Amino acid sequence: MEISSSEYIPIHIAATALHYGQEAFEGLKAYSGKDGKVRLFRWQENAKRMRNSANGVMMAEVSDEVFYNSVVKVVKMNARFIPPYGTGATLYVRPLLIGSGPEVGVKPANEYLFMVFVTPVGPYFKGGFKTVAIEVVRDFDRAAPLGTGSIKVGGNYAAGMRASERAHQGGFASVLFLDALEKKYIDEAGPANFFGIKNNTYITPQSESILPSITNMSLEQIARDLGLKVERRPVPFEELSSFEEAGACGTAAIISPIKKVTDHSTGETVDYGDEPGPVSTKLYQQLRGIQEGSIEDIHGWTTVIEGI
Ligand SMILES: Cc1ncc(COP(=O)(O)O)c(C=O)c1O
């Protein structure tokens, strides 16, 4: 393991990451608790997902041990940058795995580099928990049905950029992708999964081409704990108008409650209202409380980093 304060890495000009997209990353956060302790949230799931990503593009895998030790080391060494409890800000942790070995022909590298860096990030919602508008896109796909949508590789994000930049320019916070094959079902919301709430049920898409969100799987469990039913199944586009609440979920915001969904092609809009719904608000507060140590972590999701 090497510790470096440099923001640059010397890299071979023919590294496979640069030419053939042998690259995967993760995103997690270190949270300051009410009790002064610093916690990671379900880091084992990030480590597992990074191994799936590595497998998907034929890279060497990173063990739980190397993943965890590297994350803890970099968080501890940057402890002075961890934002205090109560600010809503956190220390974002970005593990990165790249094919560093040179190959001019298309094949997997024979050398890989695993790195982790951190940066403080502000609260996602500056003025508190707020709703966002999102835009349905039909003229771009981020991932093919049997492609790389379910792993966290850079190419997926490059493929989604034209759509998401257009949405931002149109005043939308994010895009909503539909299934690439039929454009019949909801896939996911940019860098976040989608969920809808109706009849005391948390409903979230089942799809081979979306990233399995750790936030989403946690919200499903919290929803069950709160007495809601949970359905993970294909969600037809037409069902959008039947939800009482809808949201996008991911590490960045936990939940971005959705105020409206507009179809870029038809202009058709589904409105959920300007205020976050009661179920989304409860789910958000519950997960945030667990991450910050103010609500009991009954599922053993958090890891306290000792010695900070
Ligand atoms: C495409 C995509 N979907 C969903 C998510 C949300 O996943 P998580 O809850 O693990 O942050 C992310 C963020 O990592 C993402 O990039």
mmCIF file of C-alpha atoms in Angstrom, residues 186 194-205 223 227-247 270 272 277-280 283:
data_model
loop_
_atom_site.group_PDB
_atom_site.id
_atom_site.type_symbol
_atom_site.label_atom_id
_atom_site.label_comp_id
_atom_site.label_asym_id
_atom_site.label_seq_id
_atom_site.Cartn_x
_atom_site.Cartn_y
_atom_site.Cartn_z
ATOM 1 C CA ILE A 186 -38.750 2.314 -15.819
ATOM 2 C CA PHE A 194 -36.208 4.897 -8.768
ATOM 3 C CA PHE A 195 -39.029 4.057 -6.349
ATOM 4 C CA GLY A 196 -42.728 4.822 -6.152
ATOM 5 C CA ILE A 197 -45.121 4.643 -3.208
ATOM 6 C CA LYS A 198 -48.790 3.689 -3.371
ATOM 7 C CA ASN A 199 -51.229 1.758 -1.175
ATOM 8 C CA ASN A 200 -48.676 1.500 1.640
ATOM 9 C CA THR A 201 -46.253 -0.233 -0.751
ATOM 10 C CA TYR A 202 -42.669 0.620 -1.746
ATOM 11 C CA ILE A 203 -42.274 -0.283 -5.422
ATOM 12 C CA THR A 204 -38.919 -0.310 -7.223
ATOM 13 C CA PRO A 205 -37.927 -1.588 -10.672
ATOM 14 C CA ALA A 223 -39.886 0.228 4.454
ATOM 15 C CA GLY A 227 -44.799 -1.835 8.032
ATOM 16 C CA LEU A 228 -44.906 -1.131 4.291
ATOM 17 C CA LYS A 229 -45.073 -3.849 1.666
ATOM 18 C CA VAL A 230 -42.174 -3.972 -0.754
ATOM 19 C CA GLU A 231 -42.344 -4.915 -4.426
ATOM 20 C CA ARG A 232 -39.310 -5.231 -6.687
ATOM 21 C CA ARG A 233 -40.688 -5.899 -10.142
ATOM 22 C CA PRO A 234 -40.855 -4.420 -13.643
ATOM 23 C CA VAL A 235 -42.564 -1.020 -13.336
ATOM 24 C CA PRO A 236 -44.445 -0.021 -16.512
ATOM 25 C CA PHE A 237 -44.059 3.611 -17.532
ATOM 26 C CA GLU A 238 -47.847 4.069 -17.350
ATOM 27 C CA GLU A 239 -47.761 3.226 -13.672
ATOM 28 C CA LEU A 240 -45.990 6.515 -12.897
ATOM 29 C CA SER A 241 -49.277 8.408 -12.737
ATOM 30 C CA SER A 242 -50.684 6.007 -10.137
ATOM 31 C CA PHE A 243 -47.981 6.626 -7.502
ATOM 32 C CA GLU A 244 -48.776 8.779 -4.496
ATOM 33 C CA GLU A 245 -45.072 9.619 -4.105
ATOM 34 C CA ALA A 246 -41.971 8.949 -6.187
ATOM 35 C CA GLY A 247 -38.286 9.366 -5.524
ATOM 36 C CA VAL A 270 -46.860 13.548 -14.077
ATOM 37 C CA TYR A 272 -46.483 14.651 -7.429
ATOM 38 C CA GLY A 277 -44.454 13.045 0.644
ATOM 39 C CA PRO A 278 -44.805 11.640 4.177
ATOM 40 C CA VAL A 279 -43.469 8.163 3.356
ATOM 41 C CA SER A 280 -40.394 9.458 1.501
ATOM 42 C CA LEU A 283 -37.707 6.742 4.960
#
